[in-house]
Coordinates of C-alpha atoms in Angstrom, one line a residue:
Chain O
M151 CA 0.0 0.0 0.0
I152 CA 0.9 3.7 -0.3
L153 CA 0.6 5.8 2.9
T154 CA -0.5 9.4 2.8
V155 CA -0.3 11.7 5.8
T156 CA -2.7 14.7 6.2
L157 CA -2.1 16.3 9.5
N158 CA -4.6 19.1 8.9
A159 CA -7.4 17.2 7.1
A160 CA -10.6 19.2 6.5
L161 CA -14.3 18.9 5.8
D162 CA -14.5 20.7 2.5
I163 CA -17.8 22.6 2.1
T164 CA -18.7 24.2 -1.2
Y165 CA -21.5 26.9 -1.3
R166 CA -23.0 28.1 -4.6
V167 CA -24.5 31.6 -4.5
P168 CA -26.0 33.4 -7.5
R169 CA -23.8 36.4 -6.9
L170 CA -21.6 36.9 -3.8
Q171 CA -22.4 40.2 -2.0
P172 CA -19.8 41.1 0.5
H173 CA -21.0 42.8 3.7
S174 CA -24.5 41.6 3.1
T175 CA -26.7 38.5 3.5
N176 CA -26.3 35.8 0.9
R177 CA -28.7 32.8 0.4
V178 CA -26.7 29.7 -0.4
T179 CA -28.5 27.8 -3.2
E180 CA -26.5 24.6 -3.1
V181 CA -24.3 22.9 -0.4
A182 CA -21.8 20.1 -1.0
E183 CA -19.4 18.4 1.5
R184 CA -16.5 16.2 0.9
P185 CA -13.4 14.8 2.7
G186 CA -10.6 17.4 2.2
G187 CA -6.9 17.8 2.7
K188 CA -4.1 17.2 0.3
G189 CA -3.1 13.7 1.5
L190 CA -6.7 12.5 1.3
N191 CA -7.0 13.8 -2.3
V192 CA -3.7 12.0 -3.2
A193 CA -5.0 8.7 -1.6
R194 CA -8.3 9.0 -3.5
V195 CA -6.5 9.4 -6.9
L196 CA -4.1 6.5 -6.0
T197 CA -7.1 4.2 -5.5
A198 CA -8.6 5.3 -8.8
L199 CA -5.3 4.3 -10.4
G200 CA -5.6 0.8 -8.9
H201 CA -3.3 1.3 -5.9
R202 CA -4.2 0.5 -2.3
A203 CA -3.9 3.7 -0.3
V204 CA -4.0 4.2 3.5
A205 CA -4.7 7.7 4.8
T206 CA -3.5 8.8 8.3
G207 CA -3.4 12.2 10.1
F208 CA -5.9 13.6 12.6
A209 CA -9.7 13.8 12.7
G210 CA -12.0 14.9 15.5
G211 CA -15.3 16.4 16.5
G212 CA -18.5 16.4 14.5
T213 CA -16.7 17.6 11.5
G214 CA -14.2 14.8 11.8
D215 CA -17.1 12.3 12.1
A216 CA -18.6 13.8 8.9
L217 CA -15.3 13.6 7.1
R218 CA -14.7 9.9 8.0
S219 CA -18.2 9.0 7.1
L220 CA -17.9 10.6 3.6
L221 CA -14.4 9.0 3.2
A222 CA -16.0 5.5 3.9
Q223 CA -19.0 6.2 1.6
E224 CA -17.3 7.8 -1.3
T225 CA -13.9 6.4 -1.6
S226 CA -12.0 3.1 -1.2
V227 CA -9.2 4.8 0.8
T228 CA -8.4 3.0 4.1
D229 CA -9.0 5.3 7.0
A230 CA -6.2 5.2 9.5
L231 CA -6.9 8.7 10.9
V232 CA -6.0 9.3 14.6
P233 CA -8.8 10.7 16.8
V234 CA -8.2 14.1 18.4
G235 CA -10.3 16.0 21.0
G236 CA -10.5 19.2 18.8
A237 CA -12.8 19.4 15.8
T238 CA -11.4 18.9 12.3
R239 CA -11.3 22.2 10.5
R240 CA -13.8 23.2 7.8
T241 CA -12.9 24.9 4.5
V242 CA -15.7 26.9 2.9
A243 CA -15.5 27.6 -0.9
V244 CA -18.1 30.1 -1.9
V245 CA -18.6 29.9 -5.7
D246 CA -20.1 33.0 -7.3
E247 CA -22.2 31.7 -10.1
S248 CA -22.3 35.1 -11.9
T249 CA -18.5 35.1 -12.4
G250 CA -17.4 31.5 -11.6
D251 CA -14.9 32.9 -9.0
T252 CA -14.4 31.3 -5.7
T253 CA -13.9 32.9 -2.3
Q254 CA -12.2 30.5 0.1
L255 CA -12.4 30.6 3.9
N256 CA -10.0 28.2 5.7
E257 CA -10.4 27.4 9.4
P258 CA -7.0 27.0 11.2
G259 CA -7.7 23.4 12.5
P260 CA -7.8 21.9 16.0
V261 CA -4.9 22.3 18.5
V262 CA -3.1 18.9 18.7
T263 CA -2.0 18.0 22.2
P264 CA 1.4 16.3 22.9
A265 CA -0.5 13.0 23.8
E266 CA -2.3 13.1 20.5
W267 CA 0.9 13.7 18.7
D268 CA 2.5 10.7 20.4
A269 CA -0.5 8.6 19.4
F270 CA -0.1 9.7 15.8
M271 CA 3.6 8.8 15.8
S272 CA 2.8 5.3 17.1
T273 CA 0.2 4.8 14.3
Y274 CA 2.6 6.1 11.7
R275 CA 5.4 3.8 12.8
E276 CA 3.0 0.8 12.8
L277 CA 1.9 1.6 9.3
L278 CA 5.4 2.2 7.8
P279 CA 6.5 -1.4 7.4
D280 CA 3.6 -2.1 5.1
A281 CA 4.1 1.0 3.0
R282 CA 5.8 1.0 -0.4
A283 CA 6.0 4.8 -0.3
V284 CA 4.7 7.6 1.9
A285 CA 3.5 11.1 1.0
L286 CA 3.6 13.9 3.6
C287 CA 1.1 16.5 2.5
G288 CA 0.0 20.0 3.4
S289 CA -0.1 22.5 6.2
L290 CA 0.2 21.9 9.9
P291 CA -2.5 22.3 12.5
P292 CA -1.7 24.4 15.7
G293 CA 0.3 22.4 18.3
V294 CA 2.3 20.2 15.8
P295 CA 6.0 20.9 15.9
V296 CA 7.2 22.8 12.8
D297 CA 10.0 20.2 12.1
V298 CA 7.3 17.4 12.0
Y299 CA 8.0 16.6 8.3
A300 CA 11.7 16.1 9.1
R301 CA 10.8 13.7 11.9
L302 CA 8.4 11.8 9.7
T303 CA 10.9 11.7 6.9
R304 CA 13.6 10.3 9.1
A305 CA 11.3 7.6 10.5
A306 CA 10.3 6.5 7.0
R307 CA 14.0 6.5 5.8
T308 CA 14.9 4.3 8.8
A309 CA 12.1 1.9 7.8
G310 CA 13.4 2.0 4.2
V311 CA 10.3 3.6 2.8
P312 CA 10.7 6.3 0.1
V313 CA 9.2 9.7 1.1
L314 CA 7.5 12.4 -1.0
L315 CA 7.2 15.8 0.6
D316 CA 4.5 18.3 -0.5
T317 CA 4.3 21.3 1.7
S318 CA 5.4 24.9 1.9
G319 CA 7.1 27.5 4.0
E320 CA 9.0 26.6 7.1
P321 CA 7.6 23.0 7.3
L322 CA 9.1 22.5 3.7
R323 CA 12.4 24.1 4.6
R324 CA 12.8 22.0 7.8
G325 CA 11.5 18.8 6.0
L326 CA 14.1 19.1 3.2
A327 CA 17.0 19.0 5.7
A328 CA 15.9 15.3 6.5
R329 CA 16.6 14.4 2.9
P330 CA 13.3 13.2 1.5
D331 CA 13.5 11.2 -1.7
L332 CA 11.3 13.6 -3.6
A333 CA 9.9 17.1 -2.9
K334 CA 7.1 18.5 -5.0
P335 CA 6.8 22.3 -4.5
N336 CA 4.9 24.4 -7.0
A337 CA 6.6 27.4 -8.6
D338 CA 5.5 29.9 -5.9
E339 CA 6.6 27.6 -3.1
L340 CA 9.9 27.0 -4.8
A341 CA 10.5 30.7 -5.3
A342 CA 9.6 31.4 -1.6
L343 CA 12.1 28.7 -0.5
T344 CA 15.0 29.7 -2.8
G345 CA 14.4 33.3 -3.7
S346 CA 14.6 32.3 -7.4
T347 CA 11.7 32.6 -9.8
E348 CA 13.6 30.6 -12.5
P349 CA 12.3 27.1 -11.9
L350 CA 15.4 25.1 -13.1
R351 CA 17.7 27.1 -11.0
A352 CA 15.3 27.0 -8.0
A353 CA 14.8 23.2 -8.3
R354 CA 18.6 22.7 -8.3
D355 CA 18.9 24.9 -5.2
A356 CA 16.1 22.9 -3.5
R357 CA 18.1 19.7 -4.2
R358 CA 21.1 21.2 -2.6
R359 CA 18.9 21.9 0.5
G360 CA 18.4 18.2 0.9
A361 CA 15.8 16.6 -1.5
H362 CA 17.2 13.8 -3.6
T363 CA 14.9 14.8 -6.4
V364 CA 12.7 17.9 -6.9
A365 CA 9.6 17.8 -9.0
A366 CA 8.2 21.4 -9.5
S367 CA 4.6 21.7 -10.7
L368 CA 4.4 24.7 -13.1
G369 CA 0.6 25.0 -13.4
A370 CA -0.5 25.0 -17.1
D371 CA 3.1 24.6 -18.2
G372 CA 3.4 21.1 -16.7
M373 CA 6.2 19.8 -14.5
L374 CA 10.0 20.0 -14.2
V375 CA 12.0 17.3 -12.4
V376 CA 15.6 17.6 -11.3
T377 CA 17.3 14.3 -10.2
A378 CA 20.8 13.1 -9.6
D379 CA 20.9 11.7 -13.2
G380 CA 19.3 14.5 -15.2
A381 CA 16.5 17.0 -15.6
W382 CA 13.3 16.6 -17.6
Q383 CA 10.4 18.9 -18.3
A384 CA 6.9 17.7 -19.3
A385 CA 4.1 19.8 -20.8
P386 CA 0.5 19.0 -21.7
P387 CA -0.3 19.1 -25.5
R388 CA -2.7 22.0 -25.0
R389 CA -3.9 24.4 -22.2
I390 CA -6.7 22.8 -20.3
A391 CA -9.4 25.1 -18.9
G392 CA -11.2 24.4 -15.7
N393 CA -10.8 24.3 -11.9
P394 CA -7.1 23.8 -10.8
T395 CA -8.0 22.8 -7.2
G396 CA -6.4 19.5 -6.5
A397 CA -4.3 19.4 -9.7
G398 CA -1.1 19.4 -7.6
D399 CA -2.4 16.5 -5.4
S400 CA -3.1 14.4 -8.6
A401 CA 0.4 15.1 -9.8
V402 CA 1.7 13.7 -6.4
A403 CA -0.5 10.6 -6.9
G404 CA 1.0 10.3 -10.4
L405 CA 4.6 10.6 -9.2
L406 CA 4.0 8.2 -6.3
S407 CA 2.3 5.5 -8.4
G408 CA 5.2 5.8 -10.9
L409 CA 7.7 5.4 -8.1
V410 CA 6.2 2.2 -6.8
E411 CA 5.7 0.9 -10.3
D412 CA 9.4 1.7 -10.9
L413 CA 8.6 3.7 -14.1
P414 CA 11.4 5.7 -15.7
W415 CA 11.3 9.5 -14.9
P416 CA 9.9 10.6 -18.3
A417 CA 6.9 8.2 -17.8
R418 CA 6.3 9.3 -14.2
L419 CA 6.3 12.9 -15.4
A420 CA 3.9 12.2 -18.2
R421 CA 1.5 10.5 -15.8
A422 CA 1.7 13.3 -13.3
V423 CA 1.1 16.0 -16.0
A424 CA -1.8 14.1 -17.6
L425 CA -3.5 13.4 -14.2
S426 CA -3.0 17.0 -13.2
A427 CA -4.6 18.3 -16.4
A428 CA -7.4 15.7 -16.1
T429 CA -8.1 17.0 -12.6
V430 CA -8.6 20.5 -13.9
R431 CA -11.5 19.0 -16.0
A432 CA -13.1 17.2 -12.9
P433 CA -15.6 18.9 -10.6
A434 CA -13.5 18.5 -7.4
A435 CA -10.1 17.9 -5.9
G436 CA -9.3 14.2 -5.5
E437 CA -11.1 13.4 -8.8
F438 CA -9.9 13.4 -12.4
D439 CA -11.6 13.0 -15.8
R440 CA -10.6 9.6 -16.9
G441 CA -11.2 10.3 -20.6
T442 CA -9.0 13.4 -20.5
Y443 CA -6.3 11.5 -18.6
E444 CA -6.2 8.6 -21.1
E445 CA -6.3 11.0 -24.1
L446 CA -3.5 13.2 -22.8
L447 CA -1.2 10.4 -21.4
G448 CA 0.4 9.6 -24.7
R449 CA 0.5 13.2 -25.9
V450 CA 2.4 14.8 -23.0
T451 CA 5.8 16.1 -24.4
V452 CA 8.8 15.2 -22.3
T453 CA 12.1 16.9 -23.0
E454 CA 15.4 16.4 -21.3
H455 CA 17.3 19.5 -20.2
P456 CA 20.7 19.4 -21.9
V457 CA 22.6 20.9 -18.9
A458 CA 23.6 18.3 -16.3
A459 CA 21.9 18.7 -12.9
Chain U
M280 CA -43.7 27.4 30.2
I281 CA -43.4 29.4 27.0
L282 CA -43.0 27.4 23.8
T283 CA -40.9 28.6 20.9
V284 CA -41.0 27.0 17.4
T285 CA -37.9 27.2 15.1
L286 CA -38.6 25.2 12.0
N287 CA -35.3 26.2 10.4
A288 CA -32.9 26.1 13.3
A289 CA -29.2 26.6 12.4
L290 CA -25.8 26.0 13.7
D291 CA -24.5 29.6 13.7
I292 CA -20.8 29.8 12.8
T293 CA -18.8 33.1 13.1
Y294 CA -15.5 33.5 11.3
R295 CA -13.2 36.4 12.0
V296 CA -10.8 37.3 9.2
P297 CA -8.3 40.2 9.3
R298 CA -9.7 41.6 6.0
L299 CA -12.2 39.7 3.8
Q300 CA -10.8 39.3 0.3
P301 CA -13.5 38.2 -2.1
H302 CA -12.4 35.8 -4.9
S303 CA -9.3 34.9 -2.9
T304 CA -8.2 32.6 -0.1
N305 CA -8.9 33.8 3.4
R306 CA -7.3 32.4 6.6
V307 CA -9.9 32.4 9.4
T308 CA -8.3 33.5 12.7
E309 CA -11.1 32.7 15.0
V310 CA -14.1 30.3 14.8
A311 CA -17.1 30.4 17.1
E312 CA -20.3 28.2 17.0
R313 CA -23.6 28.6 18.7
P314 CA -27.2 27.3 18.5
G315 CA -29.0 29.6 16.1
G316 CA -32.5 30.3 14.8
K317 CA -34.9 33.0 15.9
G318 CA -37.0 30.8 18.2
L319 CA -33.9 29.5 20.0
N320 CA -32.7 33.0 20.6
V321 CA -36.2 34.0 22.0
A322 CA -36.1 30.9 24.3
R323 CA -32.7 31.8 25.5
V324 CA -33.6 35.4 26.4
L325 CA -36.8 34.1 28.1
T326 CA -34.8 31.8 30.4
A327 CA -32.5 34.8 31.2
L328 CA -35.7 36.7 32.3
G329 CA -36.6 33.8 34.6
H330 CA -39.2 32.0 32.4
R331 CA -39.1 28.4 31.6
A332 CA -38.8 28.0 27.8
V333 CA -39.2 24.9 25.6
A334 CA -37.8 25.0 22.1
T335 CA -39.2 22.8 19.3
G336 CA -38.7 22.6 15.6
F337 CA -36.3 20.3 13.7
A338 CA -32.7 19.2 14.1
G339 CA -30.7 16.6 12.2
G340 CA -27.3 15.4 11.0
G341 CA -23.9 16.2 12.5
T342 CA -24.8 19.9 12.6
G343 CA -28.0 19.1 14.4
D344 CA -26.0 17.1 17.0
A345 CA -23.6 20.0 17.4
L346 CA -26.6 22.5 17.9
R347 CA -28.3 20.3 20.5
S348 CA -25.1 19.7 22.4
L349 CA -24.4 23.5 22.5
L350 CA -28.0 24.2 23.5
A351 CA -27.6 21.8 26.5
Q352 CA -24.2 23.1 27.5
E353 CA -24.8 26.8 27.2
T354 CA -28.5 27.4 27.9
S355 CA -31.2 26.3 30.3
V356 CA -33.7 26.0 27.3
T357 CA -35.5 22.7 27.3
D358 CA -34.8 20.9 24.0
A359 CA -37.9 19.5 22.4
L360 CA -36.5 19.5 18.8
V361 CA -37.8 16.8 16.5
P362 CA -35.1 14.7 14.7
V363 CA -35.0 14.8 10.9
G364 CA -32.9 12.8 8.4
G365 CA -31.4 15.9 6.7
A366 CA -28.7 18.0 8.3
T367 CA -29.5 21.2 10.2
R368 CA -28.4 24.1 8.1
R369 CA -25.3 26.2 9.0
T370 CA -25.2 30.0 8.8
V371 CA -21.7 31.5 8.4
A372 CA -21.1 35.1 9.5
V373 CA -17.7 36.3 8.2
V374 CA -16.6 39.3 10.3
D375 CA -14.1 41.5 8.6
E376 CA -11.9 42.9 11.4
S377 CA -10.7 45.8 9.3
T378 CA -14.2 47.3 8.9
G379 CA -16.3 45.4 11.4
D380 CA -18.7 44.5 8.5
T381 CA -20.2 41.1 8.3
T382 CA -20.8 38.9 5.2
Q383 CA -23.5 36.4 5.9
L384 CA -23.9 33.0 4.1
N385 CA -27.1 31.1 5.0
E386 CA -27.7 27.5 3.9
P387 CA -31.2 26.7 2.9
G388 CA -31.8 23.9 5.5
P389 CA -32.8 20.2 5.2
V390 CA -35.8 19.0 3.2
V391 CA -38.4 18.0 5.7
T392 CA -40.4 14.8 4.7
P393 CA -44.2 14.4 5.2
A394 CA -43.5 11.8 8.0
E395 CA -41.1 14.2 9.8
W396 CA -43.7 17.0 9.5
D397 CA -46.3 14.7 11.0
A398 CA -44.0 13.8 13.9
F399 CA -43.5 17.5 14.5
M400 CA -47.2 18.2 14.6
S401 CA -47.7 15.5 17.2
T402 CA -44.9 16.9 19.3
Y403 CA -46.3 20.4 19.0
R404 CA -49.8 19.3 20.0
E405 CA -48.4 17.4 23.0
L406 CA -46.5 20.5 24.2
L407 CA -49.3 23.0 23.7
P408 CA -51.4 22.1 26.8
D409 CA -48.5 23.1 29.1
A410 CA -47.7 26.3 27.2
R411 CA -48.8 29.7 28.5
A412 CA -47.8 31.2 25.1
V413 CA -46.2 30.1 21.9
A414 CA -43.9 32.0 19.5
L415 CA -43.7 30.9 15.8
C416 CA -40.4 32.2 14.5
G417 CA -38.4 32.6 11.3
S418 CA -38.2 31.2 7.8
L419 CA -39.3 27.7 6.6
P420 CA -37.0 24.8 5.5
P421 CA -37.7 23.2 2.1
G422 CA -40.6 20.7 2.2
V423 CA -42.6 22.5 4.9
P424 CA -46.1 23.7 3.7
V425 CA -46.1 27.5 3.2
D426 CA -49.3 27.8 5.3
V427 CA -47.6 26.1 8.2
Y428 CA -47.9 29.1 10.5
A429 CA -51.6 29.3 9.9
R430 CA -51.9 25.6 10.9
L431 CA -49.8 26.1 14.0
T432 CA -51.8 29.2 14.9
R433 CA -55.1 27.4 14.6
A434 CA -53.9 24.4 16.7
A435 CA -52.7 26.8 19.5
R436 CA -55.9 28.8 19.4
T437 CA -57.9 25.6 19.7
A438 CA -55.8 24.7 22.8
G439 CA -56.4 28.2 24.2
V440 CA -52.8 29.3 23.9
P441 CA -51.9 32.8 22.8
V442 CA -49.7 32.9 19.6
L443 CA -47.0 35.4 18.6
L444 CA -46.0 35.2 14.9
D445 CA -42.5 36.5 13.8
T446 CA -41.8 35.7 10.2
S447 CA -41.9 37.4 6.8
G448 CA -43.1 37.1 3.2
E449 CA -45.7 34.5 2.2
P450 CA -45.5 32.5 5.5
L451 CA -46.4 35.8 7.3
R452 CA -49.2 36.6 4.9
R453 CA -50.7 33.1 5.2
G454 CA -50.1 33.0 9.0
L455 CA -52.0 36.3 9.6
A456 CA -55.2 34.8 8.1
A457 CA -55.4 32.4 11.0
R458 CA -55.7 35.4 13.4
P459 CA -52.6 35.1 15.7
D460 CA -52.8 37.1 18.9
L461 CA -49.7 39.1 18.0
A462 CA -47.6 39.6 14.9
K463 CA -44.1 41.2 15.2
P464 CA -42.9 42.2 11.8
N465 CA -40.1 44.8 11.4
A466 CA -40.6 47.9 9.3
D467 CA -39.3 46.2 6.1
E468 CA -41.4 43.1 6.5
L469 CA -44.4 45.3 7.3
A470 CA -43.8 47.4 4.1
A471 CA -43.4 44.2 2.0
L472 CA -46.7 42.9 3.4
T473 CA -48.8 46.0 3.1
G474 CA -47.1 48.2 0.5
S475 CA -46.9 51.0 3.0
T476 CA -43.7 52.5 4.4
E477 CA -45.6 54.5 7.0
P478 CA -45.5 52.2 10.1
L479 CA -48.7 53.2 11.8
R480 CA -50.7 52.9 8.6
A481 CA -49.0 49.6 7.7
A482 CA -49.5 48.1 11.2
R483 CA -53.2 49.0 11.0
D484 CA -53.4 47.3 7.6
A485 CA -51.7 44.2 9.1
R486 CA -54.3 44.1 11.8
R487 CA -57.1 44.1 9.2
R488 CA -55.3 41.1 7.6
G489 CA -55.9 39.1 10.7
A490 CA -53.5 39.8 13.6
H491 CA -55.3 40.9 16.8
T492 CA -52.3 43.0 17.7
V493 CA -49.4 44.2 15.6
A494 CA -46.0 45.1 17.2
A495 CA -43.7 46.6 14.6
S496 CA -40.0 46.8 15.5
L497 CA -38.5 50.0 14.1
G498 CA -34.8 49.4 14.7
A499 CA -33.1 52.2 16.6
D500 CA -36.5 54.1 16.7
G501 CA -38.0 51.5 19.1
M502 CA -41.3 49.8 18.6
L503 CA -44.9 50.6 17.7
V504 CA -47.9 48.5 18.8
V505 CA -51.4 48.7 17.4
T506 CA -54.1 46.9 19.5
A507 CA -57.9 46.9 19.5
D508 CA -57.7 49.4 22.4
G509 CA -55.1 51.8 21.2
A510 CA -51.7 52.4 19.7
W511 CA -48.4 53.1 21.6
Q512 CA -44.9 53.8 20.5
A513 CA -41.8 53.2 22.6
A514 CA -38.3 54.6 22.0
P515 CA -35.0 54.1 23.8
P516 CA -33.6 57.2 25.6
R517 CA -30.6 57.2 23.2
R518 CA -29.3 55.5 20.1
I519 CA -27.4 52.4 21.1
A520 CA -24.4 51.4 18.9
G521 CA -23.5 47.8 18.4
N522 CA -24.5 44.6 16.6
P523 CA -28.3 44.5 15.9
T524 CA -28.3 40.7 15.2
G525 CA -30.9 39.1 17.5
A526 CA -32.4 42.5 18.7
G527 CA -35.8 41.5 17.2
D528 CA -35.7 38.1 18.9
S529 CA -35.1 39.8 22.2
A530 CA -38.0 42.1 21.6
V531 CA -40.2 39.0 21.0
A532 CA -39.0 37.6 24.3
G533 CA -39.9 40.9 26.0
L534 CA -43.4 40.9 24.5
L535 CA -44.0 37.2 25.3
S536 CA -42.8 37.5 28.9
G537 CA -45.0 40.7 29.3
L538 CA -47.9 38.8 27.9
V539 CA -47.7 35.8 30.3
E540 CA -47.0 38.3 33.2
D541 CA -50.2 40.2 32.1
L542 CA -48.3 43.5 32.0
P543 CA -50.1 46.5 30.5
W544 CA -49.0 47.3 26.9
P545 CA -46.8 50.3 27.8
A546 CA -44.8 48.1 30.2
R547 CA -44.5 45.3 27.6
L548 CA -43.3 47.7 25.0
A549 CA -40.7 49.3 27.4
R550 CA -39.4 45.8 28.2
A551 CA -39.2 44.8 24.6
V552 CA -37.4 48.0 23.6
A553 CA -34.9 47.9 26.5
L554 CA -34.1 44.2 25.8
S555 CA -33.7 44.9 22.2
A556 CA -31.3 47.8 22.9
A557 CA -29.4 45.7 25.4
T558 CA -29.0 42.9 22.8
V559 CA -27.3 45.4 20.5
R560 CA -24.7 45.8 23.2
A561 CA -24.2 42.0 23.6
P562 CA -21.7 39.9 21.5
A563 CA -24.3 37.5 20.0
A564 CA -28.0 36.9 19.3
G565 CA -29.9 35.3 22.2
E566 CA -27.9 37.3 24.7
F567 CA -28.3 40.8 26.2
D568 CA -26.3 43.1 28.4
R569 CA -28.1 43.0 31.7
G570 CA -26.6 46.3 32.9
T571 CA -27.8 48.1 29.8
Y572 CA -31.2 46.4 30.1
E573 CA -31.7 47.5 33.7
E574 CA -30.5 51.0 33.1
L575 CA -32.7 51.5 30.0
L576 CA -35.9 49.8 31.3
G577 CA -37.1 52.8 33.3
R578 CA -36.0 55.3 30.7
V579 CA -37.8 54.1 27.6
T580 CA -40.3 56.7 26.5
V581 CA -43.8 55.3 25.8
T582 CA -46.3 57.6 24.1
E583 CA -49.9 56.8 23.1
H584 CA -51.0 57.6 19.6
P585 CA -53.9 60.0 19.9
V586 CA -55.8 58.7 16.8
A587 CA -57.9 55.6 17.6
A588 CA -56.7 52.3 16.1

């Protein structure tokens, strides 16, 4: 199985309003709820690709119950979330139907106590021996140590399990120092980390900070990977219009599945880019349009960067 | 006891954001939850005034569980809510800390099935014999017949229980035809009902449509009441700054408590206006600032309209 970690899982709520009127009262015409958080999205896409995925992290309160119940009903992801006393955060996406724009409101998440953190570490260590890879995804809830991804990376490496790290800011910076096998920042996260807005230069810098390999998602431009053996860039055959939410999580699922299937880098990149574009065509994060995926997969252009990494 | 009916109860969620940015991602810095819905606010204020209050209506799903648990923890209101399969709606108030403005998002509420509606009617009929008065409050969830307040008014009148009706639009129009003892529209609701923006004229018109007495809340200007015996207007001694949410519900609690205590109309009005103003000074609906209430109570000006109603 592939293990995904979502320390700040969320109950994702989507509201549709005819036209959002700030500083006024808005009647919501449609409400949808789904299990949210980057690692849960990754796990969901992995199961759709035929892999067994186990999701851990924290869940608590009525919102945590709702999340777990939706996860069981709607996905074949194995739930290994650890209970906490605080309530799982909500995220509220308000879609303005007159413009298609979304206003996002993200709760901070429950404070995790030291005892809950210990319980999580035990669960994580118990799951590792069965994992063929682990993905560490997303932001941290209050109360979790900022070097958490470094700790989780070291534990996985000790167990001989490859680690993919997908986070930002200080948790990314600290996590890189523990030498994860693969880091997947987007262009903005990479620029914030390295100070460089030139992706190839920034990805090389991120490798020097500790990641064995850096895969940078470049939005509609595809993905760039810098490894010890070379650098490749993959781009979709055309620009895909739609909702980019979750595209990065699908790219992570593509990279992880390619890793455990031992695909060569160009094939992993092609899968990540095709999945990412197919997610833009799906209504929600954690889903992808299979027709688009299959159509694009053979048509992603992968080019090797001539300069040695 | 006094019975309050809230057919579309809500879990009220308040988000504080440093500055609301529409069409962008906003980090919520503070989350608060409370039991919401007009009848629940009225019941809460009644208990603070020393009355026993029973709240009925519908509650369901994880949000309904959260509402009931908060109601039990935070209030001494007796919970007689009827379970439904759908989830109790949420309302989300997003407070922009840079301006103090609030953007409100109101979910529509669960669809109530005919069987659930029957179960509610049985509960309501069982509660009526013990009620000294009943308040019918707020909007209707999907699936509830639009003439519901007329039916509930007739059932209460058959049981000899006085009825206060606080709603708007078509449910108000239909409810009035069943001749409730008292209707409490605000000035906008009264204008929408009658086509007149002149409160005294509009309140008289509303009486002709069926209400024995009409008490119109006029915001910072206080309250106007038109009865079979005369008309009075009450105004606070000064303009009170603050958050007007729930001020109308507190006015309803003032009128209802005055009714069961058999106070003369000027005293009922003074209580309703002082409570309403004291609610503007409290942080949330269903609460009032007791110091402000006690200070204002003796200082509300009540004048009789010279023209016969």
